[in-house]
PDB file of C-alpha atoms in Angstrom:
ATOM      1  CA  CYS A  14     119.131  49.039 251.053  1.00 43.00           C
ATOM      2  CA  VAL A  15     117.387  51.871 252.976  1.00 47.00           C
ATOM      3  CA  CYS A  16     114.342  52.038 250.577  1.00 47.00           C
ATOM      4  CA  ALA A  17     113.549  48.466 251.167  1.00 50.00           C
ATOM      5  CA  CYS A  18     113.439  47.544 247.539  1.00 51.00           C
ATOM      6  CA  PRO A  19     114.806  44.170 246.311  1.00 51.00           C
ATOM      7  CA  ALA A  20     117.842  44.508 243.851  1.00 52.00           C
ATOM      8  CA  TRP A  21     116.277  42.227 241.186  1.00 55.00           C
ATOM      9  CA  TRP A  22     112.888  42.477 239.715  1.00 53.00           C
ATOM     10  CA  PRO A  23     111.172  40.205 237.076  1.00 57.00           C
ATOM     11  CA  GLY A  24     111.780  41.261 233.539  1.00 56.00           C
ATOM     12  CA  PRO A  25     109.453  41.991 230.754  1.00 58.00           C
ATOM     13  CA  SER A  26     108.702  38.171 230.231  1.00 58.00           C
ATOM     14  CA  GLY A  27     108.707  37.436 233.688  1.00 56.00           C
ATOM     15  CA  ALA A  28     111.334  34.572 233.659  1.00 58.00           C
ATOM     16  CA  GLU A  29     114.432  36.685 233.941  1.00 59.00           C
ATOM     17  CA  LEU A  30     115.443  38.944 236.666  1.00 59.00           C
ATOM     18  CA  VAL A  31     116.427  42.598 235.826  1.00 56.00           C
ATOM     19  CA  PRO A  32     118.644  44.651 237.963  1.00 56.00           C
ATOM     20  CA  VAL A  33     116.941  47.964 239.579  1.00 53.00           C
ATOM     21  CA  ARG A  34     119.040  50.702 240.323  1.00 53.00           C
ATOM     22  CA  HIS A  35     119.587  51.270 244.183  1.00 50.00           C
ATOM     23  CA  GLY A  36     117.009  53.762 245.553  1.00 48.00           C
ATOM     24  CA  ALA A  37     114.994  53.815 242.269  1.00 49.00           C
ATOM     25  CA  ARG A  38     111.323  53.792 243.186  1.00 52.00           C
ATOM     26  CA  VAL A  39     109.435  51.128 241.084  1.00 49.00           C
ATOM     27  CA  ALA A  40     105.600  51.240 239.963  1.00 50.00           C
ATOM     28  CA  GLU A  41     103.533  48.654 238.683  1.00 50.00           C
ATOM     29  CA  TRP A  42     101.124  49.115 235.613  1.00 47.00           C
ATOM     30  CA  VAL A  43      99.184  47.036 233.139  1.00 47.00           C
ATOM     31  CA  SER A  44     100.166  47.060 229.644  1.00 49.00           C
ATOM     32  CA  ARG A  45      97.941  47.304 226.628  1.00 52.00           C
ATOM     33  CA  ARG A  46      97.752  43.558 226.207  1.00 55.00           C
ATOM     34  CA  GLY A  47      96.821  43.153 229.777  1.00 53.00           C
ATOM     35  CA  ARG A  48     100.121  41.919 231.568  1.00 57.00           C
ATOM     36  CA  ARG A  49     101.270  43.608 234.729  1.00 57.00           C
ATOM     37  CA  ARG A  50     104.699  45.036 234.069  1.00 57.00           C
ATOM     38  CA  ARG A  51     106.904  46.642 236.755  1.00 57.00           C
ATOM     39  CA  VAL A  52     108.914  49.625 235.573  1.00 55.00           C
ATOM     40  CA  ALA A  53     111.148  52.269 237.215  1.00 55.00           C
ATOM     41  CA  ALA A  54     109.047  54.958 238.457  1.00 55.00           C
ATOM     42  CA  SER A  55     111.070  57.518 236.427  1.00 58.00           C
ATOM     43  CA  ARG A  56     109.583  55.849 233.320  1.00 57.00           C
ATOM     44  CA  MET A  57     106.171  55.473 234.750  1.00 53.00           C
ATOM     45  CA  THR A  58     106.473  59.350 235.467  1.00 60.00           C
ATOM     46  CA  ALA A  59     107.362  59.756 231.809  1.00 60.00           C
ATOM     47  CA  LEU A  60     104.420  57.632 230.727  1.00 59.00           C
ATOM     48  CA  VAL A  61     102.015  59.418 232.955  1.00 61.00           C
ATOM     49  CA  ARG A  62     103.490  62.637 231.811  1.00 65.00           C
ATOM     50  CA  GLY A  63     103.151  61.750 228.323  1.00 68.00           C
ATOM     51  CA  TRP A  64      99.268  60.753 228.916  1.00 67.00           C
ATOM     52  CA  LEU A  65      99.148  64.080 230.715  1.00 69.00           C
ATOM     53  CA  ALA A  66     100.767  66.095 227.938  1.00 72.00           C
ATOM     54  CA  ARG A  67      98.165  64.238 225.412  1.00 74.00           C
ATOM     55  CA  ARG A  68      95.165  65.373 227.668  1.00 76.00           C
ATOM     56  CA  ASN A  69      96.688  68.714 228.119  1.00 78.00           C
ATOM     57  CA  MET A  70      97.457  68.757 224.473  1.00 79.00           C
ATOM     58  CA  ALA A  71      93.646  68.145 223.763  1.00 81.00           C
ATOM     59  CA  ARG A  72      92.665  70.739 226.130  1.00 83.00           C
ATOM     60  CA  LEU A  73      95.097  73.381 224.729  1.00 83.00           C
ATOM     61  CA  ARG A  74      93.751  72.509 221.306  1.00 86.00           C
ATOM     62  CA  ALA A  75      90.190  73.199 222.397  1.00 89.00           C
ATOM     63  CA  ARG A  76      91.161  76.496 223.835  1.00 88.00           C
ATOM     64  CA  ARG A  77      92.868  77.324 220.820  1.00 89.00           C
ATOM     65  CA  ARG A  78      89.903  76.218 218.481  1.00 93.00           C
ATOM     66  CA  ALA A  79      87.665  78.343 220.805  1.00 93.00           C
ATOM     67  CA  ARG A  80      89.874  81.314 220.695  1.00 93.00           C
ATOM     68  CA  ASP A  81      90.317  81.131 216.948  1.00 92.00           C
ATOM     69  CA  GLN A  82      86.500  80.823 216.477  1.00 93.00           C
ATOM     70  CA  ALA A  83      85.924  83.753 218.620  1.00 93.00           C
ATOM     71  CA  ARG A  84      88.465  85.880 216.519  1.00 92.00           C
ATOM     72  CA  TRP A  85      87.015  84.688 213.335  1.00 92.00           C
ATOM     73  CA  ALA A  86      83.538  85.682 214.797  1.00 93.00           C
ATOM     74  CA  GLN A  87      84.818  89.042 215.821  1.00 92.00           C
ATOM     75  CA  ARG A  88      86.678  89.499 212.386  1.00 91.00           C
ATOM     76  CA  ARG A  89      83.586  88.511 210.536  1.00 91.00           C
ATOM     77  CA  ALA A  90      81.460  90.897 212.616  1.00 92.00           C
ATOM     78  CA  VAL A  91      83.839  93.749 211.458  1.00 91.00           C
ATOM     79  CA  GLN A  92      83.397  92.665 208.004  1.00 89.00           C
ATOM     80  CA  THR A  93      79.917  92.436 208.122  1.00 89.00           C
ATOM     81  CA  ARG A  94      79.629  95.812 209.321  1.00 88.00           C
ATOM     82  CA  VAL A  95      81.879  97.103 206.877  1.00 87.00           C
ATOM     83  CA  TRP A  96      80.223  95.086 203.831  1.00 86.00           C
ATOM     84  CA  ARG A  97      76.644  96.098 205.300  1.00 87.00           C
ATOM     85  CA  ARG A  98      77.069  99.627 204.379  1.00 86.00           C
ATOM     86  CA  VAL A  99      78.207  98.777 200.635  1.00 86.00           C
ATOM     87  CA  PHE A 100      75.096  96.252 200.513  1.00 88.00           C
ATOM     88  CA  GLU A 101      72.693  98.671 201.873  1.00 89.00           C
ATOM     89  CA  ALA A 102      73.657 101.141 199.049  1.00 87.00           C
ATOM     90  CA  GLU A 103      73.175  98.367 196.302  1.00 90.00           C
ATOM     91  CA  HIS A 104      70.082  96.974 198.101  1.00 89.00           C
ATOM     92  CA  ALA A 105      68.517 100.366 198.018  1.00 91.00           C
ATOM     93  CA  ALA A 106      69.450 100.895 194.402  1.00 91.00           C
ATOM     94  CA  VAL A 107      67.915  97.222 193.542  1.00 92.00           C
ATOM     95  CA  GLU A 108      64.765  97.880 195.525  1.00 92.00           C
ATOM     96  CA  VAL A 109      64.087 101.235 193.545  1.00 93.00           C
ATOM     97  CA  TRP A 110      64.660  99.203 190.283  1.00 93.00           C
ATOM     98  CA  CYS A 111      62.197  96.520 191.433  1.00 92.00           C
ATOM     99  CA  GLU A 112      59.786  99.357 192.482  1.00 93.00           C
ATOM    100  CA  GLU A 113      59.789 101.054 189.440  1.00 94.00           C
ATOM    101  CA  GLY A 114      59.348  97.807 187.447  1.00 93.00           C
ATOM    102  CA  LYS A 115      56.318  97.091 189.877  1.00 94.00           C
ATOM    103  CA  ALA A 116      54.942 100.735 188.927  1.00 94.00           C
ATOM    104  CA  ILE A 117      55.096 100.072 185.280  1.00 95.00           C
ATOM    105  CA  ARG A 118      53.273  96.862 185.570  1.00 95.00           C
ATOM    106  CA  THR A 119      50.691  98.376 187.941  1.00 95.00           C
ATOM    107  CA  ARG A 120      50.304 101.322 185.619  1.00 95.00           C
ATOM    108  CA  GLU A 121      49.917  98.758 182.587  1.00 95.00           C
ATOM    109  CA  ASP A 122      47.105  96.889 184.370  1.00 96.00           C
ATOM    110  CA  VAL A 123      45.502  99.880 184.974  1.00 96.00           C
ATOM    111  CA  ARG A 124      45.534 101.078 181.641  1.00 96.00           C
ATOM    112  CA  THR A 125      44.482  97.592 180.184  1.00 96.00           C
ATOM    113  CA  ARG A 126      41.655  97.561 182.852  1.00 96.00           C
ATOM    114  CA  SER A 127      40.437 101.072 181.784  1.00 96.00           C
ATOM    115  CA  THR A 128      40.535 100.126 178.308  1.00 96.00           C
ATOM    116  CA  LYS A 129      38.377  97.123 178.574  1.00 96.00           C
ATOM    117  CA  ARG A 130      36.024  98.674 180.818  1.00 96.00           C
ATOM    118  CA  PHE A 131      35.553 101.541 178.093  1.00 97.00           C
ATOM    119  CA  GLU A 132      35.055  99.394 175.309  1.00 96.00           C
ATOM    120  CA  ALA A 133      32.566  97.154 177.211  1.00 96.00           C
ATOM    121  CA  GLN A 134      30.695 100.695 178.102  1.00 96.00           C
ATOM    122  CA  TRP A 135      30.809 101.775 174.410  1.00 96.00           C
ATOM    123  CA  ARG A 136      29.471  98.244 173.300  1.00 95.00           C
ATOM    124  CA  ALA A 137      26.572  98.643 175.462  1.00 95.00           C
ATOM    125  CA  TYR A 138      26.071 102.481 174.516  1.00 96.00           C
ATOM    126  CA  SER A 139      26.221 101.775 170.765  1.00 94.00           C
ATOM    127  CA  ARG A 140      23.723  98.807 171.211  1.00 95.00           C
ATOM    128  CA  ASP A 141      21.198 100.904 173.349  1.00 95.00           C
ATOM    129  CA  LEU A 142      21.722 103.554 170.742  1.00 93.00           C
ATOM    130  CA  GLU A 143      20.686 101.458 167.774  1.00 93.00           C
ATOM    131  CA  GLU A 144      17.951  99.823 169.537  1.00 92.00           C
ATOM    132  CA  HIS A 145      16.771 103.515 170.568  1.00 92.00           C
ATOM    133  CA  ILE A 146      16.748 104.392 166.920  1.00 87.00           C
ATOM    134  CA  ARG A 147      15.056 101.399 165.595  1.00 88.00           C
ATOM    135  CA  VAL A 148      12.336 101.903 168.326  1.00 88.00           C
ATOM    136  CA  SER A 149      11.888 105.473 167.368  1.00 83.00           C
ATOM    137  CA  GLU A 150      11.405 104.532 163.794  1.00 77.00           C
ATOM    138  CA  ARG A 151       8.985 101.847 164.217  1.00 79.00           C
ATOM    139  CA  GLN A 152       6.836 104.491 166.625  1.00 77.00           C
ATOM    140  CA  ARG A 153       7.164 107.075 163.792  1.00 72.00           C
ATOM    141  CA  ASP A 154       4.218 107.777 161.810  1.00 70.00           C
ATOM    142  CA  ARG A 155       4.314 105.869 158.409  1.00 77.00           C
ATOM    143  CA  PHE A 156       1.948 108.602 156.694  1.00 77.00           C
ATOM    144  CA  TYR A 157       1.776 112.222 157.092  1.00 79.00           C
ATOM    145  CA  ALA A 158      -0.536 114.420 155.849  1.00 84.00           C
ATOM    146  CA  SER A 159       0.418 116.967 152.913  1.00 88.00           C
ATOM    147  CA  VAL A 160      -0.801 118.973 150.033  1.00 88.00           C
ATOM    148  CA  ASP A 161       0.007 117.505 146.243  1.00 84.00           C
ATOM    149  CA  LYS A 162       0.658 119.890 143.538  1.00 85.00           C
ATOM    150  CA  GLU A 163      -2.816 120.733 142.446  1.00 87.00           C
ATOM    151  CA  GLY A 164      -3.235 121.779 146.426  1.00 85.00           C
ATOM    152  CA  ARG A 165      -5.499 118.912 147.252  1.00 88.00           C
ATOM    153  CA  ALA A 166      -4.887 116.951 150.650  1.00 89.00           C
ATOM    154  CA  CYS A 167      -2.938 113.660 150.496  1.00 90.00           C
ATOM    155  CA  TRP A 168      -1.164 111.199 152.456  1.00 89.00           C
ATOM    156  CA  VAL A 169       2.838 110.670 151.772  1.00 87.00           C
ATOM    157  CA  SER A 170       4.380 107.664 152.774  1.00 82.00           C
ATOM    158  CA  SER A 171       7.277 108.501 155.173  1.00 77.00           C
ATOM    159  CA  ASN A 172       8.990 105.176 153.783  1.00 74.00           C
ATOM    160  CA  THR A 173       8.845 105.518 150.169  1.00 80.00           C
ATOM    161  CA  ALA A 174       7.537 109.415 149.797  1.00 74.00           C
ATOM    162  CA  LYS A 175       4.717 108.034 147.621  1.00 81.00           C
ATOM    163  CA  THR A 176       1.314 110.048 147.747  1.00 78.00           C
ATOM    164  CA  TYR A 177      -1.991 108.455 148.250  1.00 74.00           C
TER     165      TYR A 177
END
C-alpha cells in the first residue's frame, strides 16, 4: 500500500479485525464510554463536522437571537414614539383633571379655615361685648337726681324707677 496503512484494523469490540479500504485515512478517537476506537477518517470528519455544525448552530442561534432582540428593540422604540404622542394628550387631560380636583379641595380647605376663624373671632367679639355691657351697667349710677310731681327734688333708682 502506498499510504502504509495495514489492510486490517481491530473492530469495535477489539477481538475481530475489520477490513479497511485501500487508501482510506484512519483516525483514532475516544468514545463516550472511554474506549479507544479506530474509524475511517471520513467518518471522523463527519463526526467533527457534526460537532462543528452544532457549535456553529449555537453561534448562529445566538446571532439570530441578538438580531431579533435588536429588531424588537427598534420596533419597540418606534411603537414607543407613536404611543407616546397618544399618551401625552391623555396624560395632559388626566393632569388637568387631577389639578382641578386639587384646586377644589384647596378652595374647600380655605373656606373651612376662614369660616372657623370667623366663628372664633365672632365668639371672642360677642364675649367681649357682653363683658363690656355688664361692666358699663355696673359702673352706671344706681340713682339719679330728678323732680317729682310736686316739684320736689328726689332720687330715682335706675333699676326700679322708684323715687326716694
